[in-house]
CSV table of C-alpha atoms in Angstrom, one decimal:
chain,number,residue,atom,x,y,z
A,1,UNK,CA,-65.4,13.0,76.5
A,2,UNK,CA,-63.7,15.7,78.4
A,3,UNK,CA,-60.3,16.5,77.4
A,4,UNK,CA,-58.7,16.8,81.2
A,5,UNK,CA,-60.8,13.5,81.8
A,6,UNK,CA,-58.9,11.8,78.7
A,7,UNK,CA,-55.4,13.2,79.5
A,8,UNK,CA,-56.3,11.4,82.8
A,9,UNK,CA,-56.9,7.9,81.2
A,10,UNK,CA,-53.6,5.1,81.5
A,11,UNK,CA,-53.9,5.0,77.6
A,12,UNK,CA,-53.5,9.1,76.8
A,13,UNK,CA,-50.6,8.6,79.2
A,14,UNK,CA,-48.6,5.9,77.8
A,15,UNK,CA,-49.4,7.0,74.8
A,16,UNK,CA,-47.8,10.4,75.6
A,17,UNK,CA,-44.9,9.2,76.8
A,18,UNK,CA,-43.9,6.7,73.9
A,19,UNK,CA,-44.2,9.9,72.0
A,20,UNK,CA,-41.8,12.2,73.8
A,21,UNK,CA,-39.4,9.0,73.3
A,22,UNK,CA,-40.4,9.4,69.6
A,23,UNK,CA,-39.7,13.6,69.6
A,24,UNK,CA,-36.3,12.7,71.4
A,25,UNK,CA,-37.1,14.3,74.4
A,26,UNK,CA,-37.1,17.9,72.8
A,27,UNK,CA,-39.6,20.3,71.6
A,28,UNK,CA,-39.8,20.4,67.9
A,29,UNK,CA,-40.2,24.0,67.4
A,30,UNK,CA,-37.2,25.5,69.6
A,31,UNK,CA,-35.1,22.6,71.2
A,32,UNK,CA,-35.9,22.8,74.5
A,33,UNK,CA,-35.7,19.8,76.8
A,34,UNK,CA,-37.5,21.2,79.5
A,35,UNK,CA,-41.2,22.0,80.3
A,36,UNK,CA,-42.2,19.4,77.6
A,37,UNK,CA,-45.9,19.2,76.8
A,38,UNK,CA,-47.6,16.1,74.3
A,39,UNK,CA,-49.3,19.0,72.1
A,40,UNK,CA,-53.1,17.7,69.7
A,41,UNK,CA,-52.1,18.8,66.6
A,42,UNK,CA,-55.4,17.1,66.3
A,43,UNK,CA,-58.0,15.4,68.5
A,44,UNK,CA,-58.4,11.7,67.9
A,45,UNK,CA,-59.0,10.0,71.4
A,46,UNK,CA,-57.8,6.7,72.0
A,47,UNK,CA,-56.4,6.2,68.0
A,48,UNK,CA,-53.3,9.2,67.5
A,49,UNK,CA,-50.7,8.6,65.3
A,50,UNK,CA,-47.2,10.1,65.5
A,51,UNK,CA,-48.5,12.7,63.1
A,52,UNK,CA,-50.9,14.0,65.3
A,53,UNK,CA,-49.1,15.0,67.8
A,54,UNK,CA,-46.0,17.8,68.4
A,55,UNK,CA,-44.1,18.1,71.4
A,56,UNK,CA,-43.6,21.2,72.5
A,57,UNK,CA,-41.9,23.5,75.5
A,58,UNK,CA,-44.9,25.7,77.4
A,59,UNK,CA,-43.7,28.9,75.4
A,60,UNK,CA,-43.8,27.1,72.0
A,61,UNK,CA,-47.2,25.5,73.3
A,62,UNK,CA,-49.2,28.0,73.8
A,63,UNK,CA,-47.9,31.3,72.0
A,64,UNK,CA,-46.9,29.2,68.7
A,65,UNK,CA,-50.3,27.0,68.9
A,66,UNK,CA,-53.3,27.8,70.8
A,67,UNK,CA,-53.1,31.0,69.9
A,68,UNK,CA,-54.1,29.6,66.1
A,69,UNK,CA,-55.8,26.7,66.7
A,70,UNK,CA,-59.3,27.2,65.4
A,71,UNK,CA,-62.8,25.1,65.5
A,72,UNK,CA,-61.4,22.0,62.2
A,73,UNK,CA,-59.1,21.1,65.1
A,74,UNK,CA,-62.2,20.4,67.3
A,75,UNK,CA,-64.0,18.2,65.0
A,76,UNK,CA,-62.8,14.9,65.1
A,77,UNK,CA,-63.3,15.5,68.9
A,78,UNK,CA,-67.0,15.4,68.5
A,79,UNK,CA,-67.6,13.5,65.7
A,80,UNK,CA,-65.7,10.0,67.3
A,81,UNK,CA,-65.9,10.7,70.8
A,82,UNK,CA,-68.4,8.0,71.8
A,83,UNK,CA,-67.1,5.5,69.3
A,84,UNK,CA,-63.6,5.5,70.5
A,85,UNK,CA,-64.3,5.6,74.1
A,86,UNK,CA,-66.6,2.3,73.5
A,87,UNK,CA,-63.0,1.0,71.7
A,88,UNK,CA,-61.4,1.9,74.8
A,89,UNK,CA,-63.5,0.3,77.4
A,90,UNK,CA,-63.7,-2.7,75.2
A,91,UNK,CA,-59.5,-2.7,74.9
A,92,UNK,CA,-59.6,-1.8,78.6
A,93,UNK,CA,-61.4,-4.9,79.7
A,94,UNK,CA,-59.4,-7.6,77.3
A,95,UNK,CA,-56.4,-6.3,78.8
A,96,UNK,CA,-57.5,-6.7,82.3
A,97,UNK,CA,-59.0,-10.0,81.7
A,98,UNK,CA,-54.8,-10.9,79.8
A,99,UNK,CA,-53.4,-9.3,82.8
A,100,UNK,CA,-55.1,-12.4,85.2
A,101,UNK,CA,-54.7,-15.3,82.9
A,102,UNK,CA,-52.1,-17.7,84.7
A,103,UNK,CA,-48.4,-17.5,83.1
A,104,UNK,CA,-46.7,-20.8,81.6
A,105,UNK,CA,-44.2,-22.5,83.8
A,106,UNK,CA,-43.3,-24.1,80.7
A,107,UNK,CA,-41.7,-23.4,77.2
A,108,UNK,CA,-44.2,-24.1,74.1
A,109,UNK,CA,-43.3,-26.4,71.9
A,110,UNK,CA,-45.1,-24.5,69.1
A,111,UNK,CA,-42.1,-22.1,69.4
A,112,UNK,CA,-39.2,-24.2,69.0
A,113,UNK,CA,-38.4,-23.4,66.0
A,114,UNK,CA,-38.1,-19.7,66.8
A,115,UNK,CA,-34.5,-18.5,65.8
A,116,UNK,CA,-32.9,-16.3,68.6
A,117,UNK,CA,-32.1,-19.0,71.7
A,118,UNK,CA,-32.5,-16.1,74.3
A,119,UNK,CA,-36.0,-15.4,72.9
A,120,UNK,CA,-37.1,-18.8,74.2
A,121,UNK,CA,-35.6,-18.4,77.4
A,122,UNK,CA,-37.4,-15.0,78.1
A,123,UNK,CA,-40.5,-17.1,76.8
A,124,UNK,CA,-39.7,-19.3,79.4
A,125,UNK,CA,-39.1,-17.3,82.6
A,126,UNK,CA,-42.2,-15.1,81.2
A,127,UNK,CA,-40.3,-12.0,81.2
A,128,UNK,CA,-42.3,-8.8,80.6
A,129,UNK,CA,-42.5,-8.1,77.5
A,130,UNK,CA,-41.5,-4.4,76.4
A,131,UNK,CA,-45.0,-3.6,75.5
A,132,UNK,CA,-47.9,-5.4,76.8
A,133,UNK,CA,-50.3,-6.9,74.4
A,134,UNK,CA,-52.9,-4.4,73.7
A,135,UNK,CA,-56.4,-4.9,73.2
A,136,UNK,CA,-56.3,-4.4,69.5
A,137,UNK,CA,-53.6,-7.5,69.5
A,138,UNK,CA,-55.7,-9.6,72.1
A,139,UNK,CA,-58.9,-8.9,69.7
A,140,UNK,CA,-56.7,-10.3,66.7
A,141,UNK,CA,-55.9,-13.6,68.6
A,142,UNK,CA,-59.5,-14.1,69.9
A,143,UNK,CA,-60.7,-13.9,65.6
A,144,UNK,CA,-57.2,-15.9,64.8
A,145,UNK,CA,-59.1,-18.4,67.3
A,146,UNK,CA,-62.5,-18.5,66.1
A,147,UNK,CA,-61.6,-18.8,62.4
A,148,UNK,CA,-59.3,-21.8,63.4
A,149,UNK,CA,-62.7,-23.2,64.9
A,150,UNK,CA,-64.6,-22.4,62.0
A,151,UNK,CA,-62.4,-24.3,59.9
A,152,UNK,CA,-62.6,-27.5,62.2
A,153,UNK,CA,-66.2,-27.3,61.2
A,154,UNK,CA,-65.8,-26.7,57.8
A,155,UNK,CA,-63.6,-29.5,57.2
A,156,UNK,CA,-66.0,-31.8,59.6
A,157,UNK,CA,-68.7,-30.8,57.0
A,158,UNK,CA,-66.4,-31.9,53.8
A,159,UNK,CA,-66.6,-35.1,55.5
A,160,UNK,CA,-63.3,-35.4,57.4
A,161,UNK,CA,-63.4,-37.0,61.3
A,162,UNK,CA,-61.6,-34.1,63.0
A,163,UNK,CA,-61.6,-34.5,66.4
A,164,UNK,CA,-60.2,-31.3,68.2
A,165,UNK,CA,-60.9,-32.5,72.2
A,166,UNK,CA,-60.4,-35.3,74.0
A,167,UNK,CA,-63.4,-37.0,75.4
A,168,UNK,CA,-62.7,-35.1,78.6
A,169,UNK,CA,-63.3,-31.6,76.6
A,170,UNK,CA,-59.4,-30.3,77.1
A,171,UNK,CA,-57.2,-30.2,73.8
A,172,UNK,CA,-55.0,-32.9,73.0
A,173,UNK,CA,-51.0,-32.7,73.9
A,174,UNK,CA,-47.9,-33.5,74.9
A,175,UNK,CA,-45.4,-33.1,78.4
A,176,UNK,CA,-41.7,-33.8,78.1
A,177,UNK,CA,-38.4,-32.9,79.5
A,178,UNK,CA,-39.4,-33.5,83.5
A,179,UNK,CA,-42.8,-31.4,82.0
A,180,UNK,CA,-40.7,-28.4,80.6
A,181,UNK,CA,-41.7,-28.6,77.5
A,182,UNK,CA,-45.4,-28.9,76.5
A,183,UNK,CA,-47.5,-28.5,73.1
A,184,UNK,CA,-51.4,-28.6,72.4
A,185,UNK,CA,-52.4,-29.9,69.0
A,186,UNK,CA,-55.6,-28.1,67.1
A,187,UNK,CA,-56.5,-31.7,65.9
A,188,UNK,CA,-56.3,-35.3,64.8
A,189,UNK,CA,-58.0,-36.2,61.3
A,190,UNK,CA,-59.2,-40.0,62.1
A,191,UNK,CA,-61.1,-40.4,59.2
A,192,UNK,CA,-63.1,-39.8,56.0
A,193,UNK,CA,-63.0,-40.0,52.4
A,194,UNK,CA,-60.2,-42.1,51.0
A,195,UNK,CA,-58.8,-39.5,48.3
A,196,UNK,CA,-57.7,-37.6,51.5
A,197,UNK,CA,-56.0,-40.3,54.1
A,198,UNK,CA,-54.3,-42.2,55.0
A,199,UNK,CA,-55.5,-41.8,58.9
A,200,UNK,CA,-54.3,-41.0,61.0
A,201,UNK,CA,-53.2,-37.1,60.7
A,202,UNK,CA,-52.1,-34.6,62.6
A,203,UNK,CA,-54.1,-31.3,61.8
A,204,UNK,CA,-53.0,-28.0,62.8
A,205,UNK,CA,-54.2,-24.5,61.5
A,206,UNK,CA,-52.9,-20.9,61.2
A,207,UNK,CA,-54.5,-17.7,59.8
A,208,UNK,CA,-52.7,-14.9,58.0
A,209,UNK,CA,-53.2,-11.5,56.1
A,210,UNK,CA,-53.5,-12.1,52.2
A,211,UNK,CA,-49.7,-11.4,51.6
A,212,UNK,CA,-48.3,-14.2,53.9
A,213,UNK,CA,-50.8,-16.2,53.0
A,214,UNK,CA,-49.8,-16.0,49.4
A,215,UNK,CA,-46.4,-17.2,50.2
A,216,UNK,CA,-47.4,-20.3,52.1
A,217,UNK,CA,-49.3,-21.0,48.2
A,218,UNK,CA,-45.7,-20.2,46.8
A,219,UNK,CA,-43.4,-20.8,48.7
A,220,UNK,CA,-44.5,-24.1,51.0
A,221,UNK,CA,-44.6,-24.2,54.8
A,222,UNK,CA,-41.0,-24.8,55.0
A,223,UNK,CA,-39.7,-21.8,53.1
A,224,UNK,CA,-42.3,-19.4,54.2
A,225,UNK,CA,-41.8,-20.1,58.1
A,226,UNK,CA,-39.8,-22.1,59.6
A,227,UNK,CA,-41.1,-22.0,63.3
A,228,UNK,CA,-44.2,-23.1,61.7
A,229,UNK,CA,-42.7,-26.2,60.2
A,230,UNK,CA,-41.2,-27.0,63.4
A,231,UNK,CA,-43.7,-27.1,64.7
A,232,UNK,CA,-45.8,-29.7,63.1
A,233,UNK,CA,-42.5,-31.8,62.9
A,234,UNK,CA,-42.1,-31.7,67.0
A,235,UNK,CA,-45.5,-32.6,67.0
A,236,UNK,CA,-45.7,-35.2,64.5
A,237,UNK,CA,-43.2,-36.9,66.8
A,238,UNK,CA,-44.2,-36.7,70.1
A,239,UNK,CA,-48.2,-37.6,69.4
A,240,UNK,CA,-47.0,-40.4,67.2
A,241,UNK,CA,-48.5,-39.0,64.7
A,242,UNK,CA,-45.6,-39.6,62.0
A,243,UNK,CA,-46.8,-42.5,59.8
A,244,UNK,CA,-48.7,-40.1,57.6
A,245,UNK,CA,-48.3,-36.5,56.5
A,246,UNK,CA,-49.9,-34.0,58.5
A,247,UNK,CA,-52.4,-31.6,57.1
A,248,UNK,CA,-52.2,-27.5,57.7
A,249,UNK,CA,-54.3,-25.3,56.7
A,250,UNK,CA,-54.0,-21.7,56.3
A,251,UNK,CA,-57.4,-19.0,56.5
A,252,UNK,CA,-56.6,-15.5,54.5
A,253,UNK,CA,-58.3,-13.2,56.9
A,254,UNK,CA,-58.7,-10.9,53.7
A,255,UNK,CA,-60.2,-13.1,51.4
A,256,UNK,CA,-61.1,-16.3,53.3
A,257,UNK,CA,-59.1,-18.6,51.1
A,258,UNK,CA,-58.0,-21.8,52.4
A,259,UNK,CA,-55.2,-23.1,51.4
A,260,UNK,CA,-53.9,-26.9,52.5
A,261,UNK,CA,-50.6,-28.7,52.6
A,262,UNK,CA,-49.7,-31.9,53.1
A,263,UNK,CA,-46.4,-31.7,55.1
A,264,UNK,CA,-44.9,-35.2,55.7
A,265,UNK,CA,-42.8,-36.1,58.8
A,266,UNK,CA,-38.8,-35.1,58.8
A,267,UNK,CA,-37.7,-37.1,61.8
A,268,UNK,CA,-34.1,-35.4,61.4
A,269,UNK,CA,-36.4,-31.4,61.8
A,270,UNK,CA,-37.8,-33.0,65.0
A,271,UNK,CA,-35.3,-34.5,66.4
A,272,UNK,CA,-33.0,-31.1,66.0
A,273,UNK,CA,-36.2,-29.3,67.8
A,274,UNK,CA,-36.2,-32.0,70.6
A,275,UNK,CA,-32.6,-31.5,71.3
A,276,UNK,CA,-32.6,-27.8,71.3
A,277,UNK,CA,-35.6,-27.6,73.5
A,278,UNK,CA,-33.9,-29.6,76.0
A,279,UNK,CA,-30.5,-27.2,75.7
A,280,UNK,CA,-32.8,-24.1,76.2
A,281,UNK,CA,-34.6,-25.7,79.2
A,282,UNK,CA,-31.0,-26.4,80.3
A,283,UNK,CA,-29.6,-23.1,80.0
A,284,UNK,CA,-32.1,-21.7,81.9
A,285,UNK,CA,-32.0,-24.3,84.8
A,286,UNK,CA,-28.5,-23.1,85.2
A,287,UNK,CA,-28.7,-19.0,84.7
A,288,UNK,CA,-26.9,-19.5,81.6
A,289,UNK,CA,-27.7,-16.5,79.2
A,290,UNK,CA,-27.7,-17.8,75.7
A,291,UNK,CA,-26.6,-15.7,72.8
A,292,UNK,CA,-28.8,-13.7,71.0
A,293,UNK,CA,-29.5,-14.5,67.3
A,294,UNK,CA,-27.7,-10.7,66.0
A,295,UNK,CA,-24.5,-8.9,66.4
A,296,UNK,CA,-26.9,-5.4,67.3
A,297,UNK,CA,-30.2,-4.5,67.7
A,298,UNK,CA,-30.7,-3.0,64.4
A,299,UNK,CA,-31.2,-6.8,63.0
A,300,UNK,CA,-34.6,-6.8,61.8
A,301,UNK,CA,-35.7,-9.6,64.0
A,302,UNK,CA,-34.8,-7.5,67.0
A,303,UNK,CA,-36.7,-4.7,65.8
A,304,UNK,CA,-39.6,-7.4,66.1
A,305,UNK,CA,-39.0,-9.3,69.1
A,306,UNK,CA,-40.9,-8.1,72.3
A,307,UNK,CA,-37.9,-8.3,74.2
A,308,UNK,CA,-35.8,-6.3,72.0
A,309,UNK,CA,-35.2,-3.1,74.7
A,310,UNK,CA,-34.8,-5.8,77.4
A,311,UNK,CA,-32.4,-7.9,75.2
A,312,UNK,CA,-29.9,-4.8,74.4
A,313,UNK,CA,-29.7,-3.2,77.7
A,314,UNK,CA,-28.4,-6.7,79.0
């Protein structure tokens, strides 16, 4: 690919910017804040890190680089060209296709036990996130999603009646507070062999890297996340689904384990969720700003959340 065709693409110009933000808006050899150029320490299209790249003033740029840069710097140029502009037009695509999917008027129900109040009301009013999902992200969810599938099957094979549609082919859920809040269950278990009822159960499935998924062996569903827990409680209650513990498994995307837990219904977990829900939902109806869960932005769940910039410029 042509270098002044890639310094034209939206990515090589994001990604330039983000990195002057990184560099603090000064060159790196001299200070200067003026005349700023993104310099290739080396040329990795569409996949630079931080350590690839300098930013320099135009005197720094070209009499303290190009004068020495010599044909290594070129290589990776050629050598992954084609593959990383097939990445990009692949990243390109998923994130056009994101950009058109229709926005919740809603507030998930699989996220009320999410921590920081005002994170659920951005949720809610689907406020732009800082960053956009990118197409690496998007590609992780669409794998997140077909393992999940996979696992329906695999569990239909070990003789278990999972039934993860309604006849009518849409997924099985729930609508409450005036159709505010809403959730979407991955299954019900109906039937099969004995050693694994009573029926019936909710089922719902999450895959993880081999670390977290090692603590959900550890530590429990309860310990290891909280919002997940929540999540099967609120759900337990409002499919009526709460005579008999529900089932969740977990997929290491590393190794392929499975791992299963019986979680049993906590009426006091769900009713908390129900009731907060319905404050959030409140809140919002009434342009009240909840607090947020930290005293600054150097909380490490703000250095997560995708409205963190948002958040602390409020």
């Amino acid at each position: 690919m042509q270098l002044e065709k890639y310094y034209a693409t939206a990515w090589w110009k994001n990604r330039s910017r983000v990195y002057r933000k990184v560099a603090d808006g000064k060159c790196e050899e001299c200070g200067a804040q003026e005349d700023l150029h993104v310099h290739h320490k080396r040329y990795k299209f569409f996949r630079e890190r931080d350590c690839d790249l300098e930013l320099l003033c135009a005197t720094c740029h070209l009499k303290g680089r190009h004068e020495r840069k010599d044909e290594m710097d070129m290589l990776d140029l050629n050598h992954r060209g084609s593959n990383d502009r097939l990445n990009y037009l692949i990243d390109q695509a998923l994130e056009a296709e994101n950009a058109t999917q229709k926005p919740r008027d809603y507030l998930g129900g699989s996220r009320l036990g999410e921590e920081c109040q005002r994170a659920l009301q951005y949720e809610f009013f689907n406020v732009s996130k800082d960053k956009p999902f990118t197409g690496q992200t998007l590609r992780t969810f669409a794998i997140g999603h077909a393992l999940e599938n996979m696992a329906a099957d695999w569990l239909r094979k070990a003789g278990l009646d999972l039934r993860t549609q309604k006849p009518d082919g849409y997924q099985f859920g729930f609508v409450t507070a005036q159709g505010k809040i809403r959730g979407h269950i991955d299954g019900v278990i109906v039937g099969g062999p004995e050693e694994f009822g009573p029926y019936p159960r909710l089922w719902e499935c999450k895959t993880c890297k081999a670390t977290k998924w090692r603590e959900f062996v550890k530590s429990k569903v309860k310990k290891a996340n909280q919002t997940y827990y929540v999540q099967v409680q609120l759900y337990q209650a409002y499919m009526e689904l709460d005579e008999n513990p529900a089932l969740w498994t977990a997929i290491n995307k590393d190794t392929s384990e499975l791992y299963h837990e019986d979680i049993p219904f906590d009426p006091s977990a769900a009713q908390d969720a129900s009731d907060r829900g319905v404050r959030i939902v409140e809140a919002c109806m009434s342009g009240e700003l909840l607090p947020r869960i930290a005293q600054d932005a150097s909380h490490f769940r703000c250095k997560w959340c995708a409205w963190s910039d948002r958040c602390w410029m409020t």
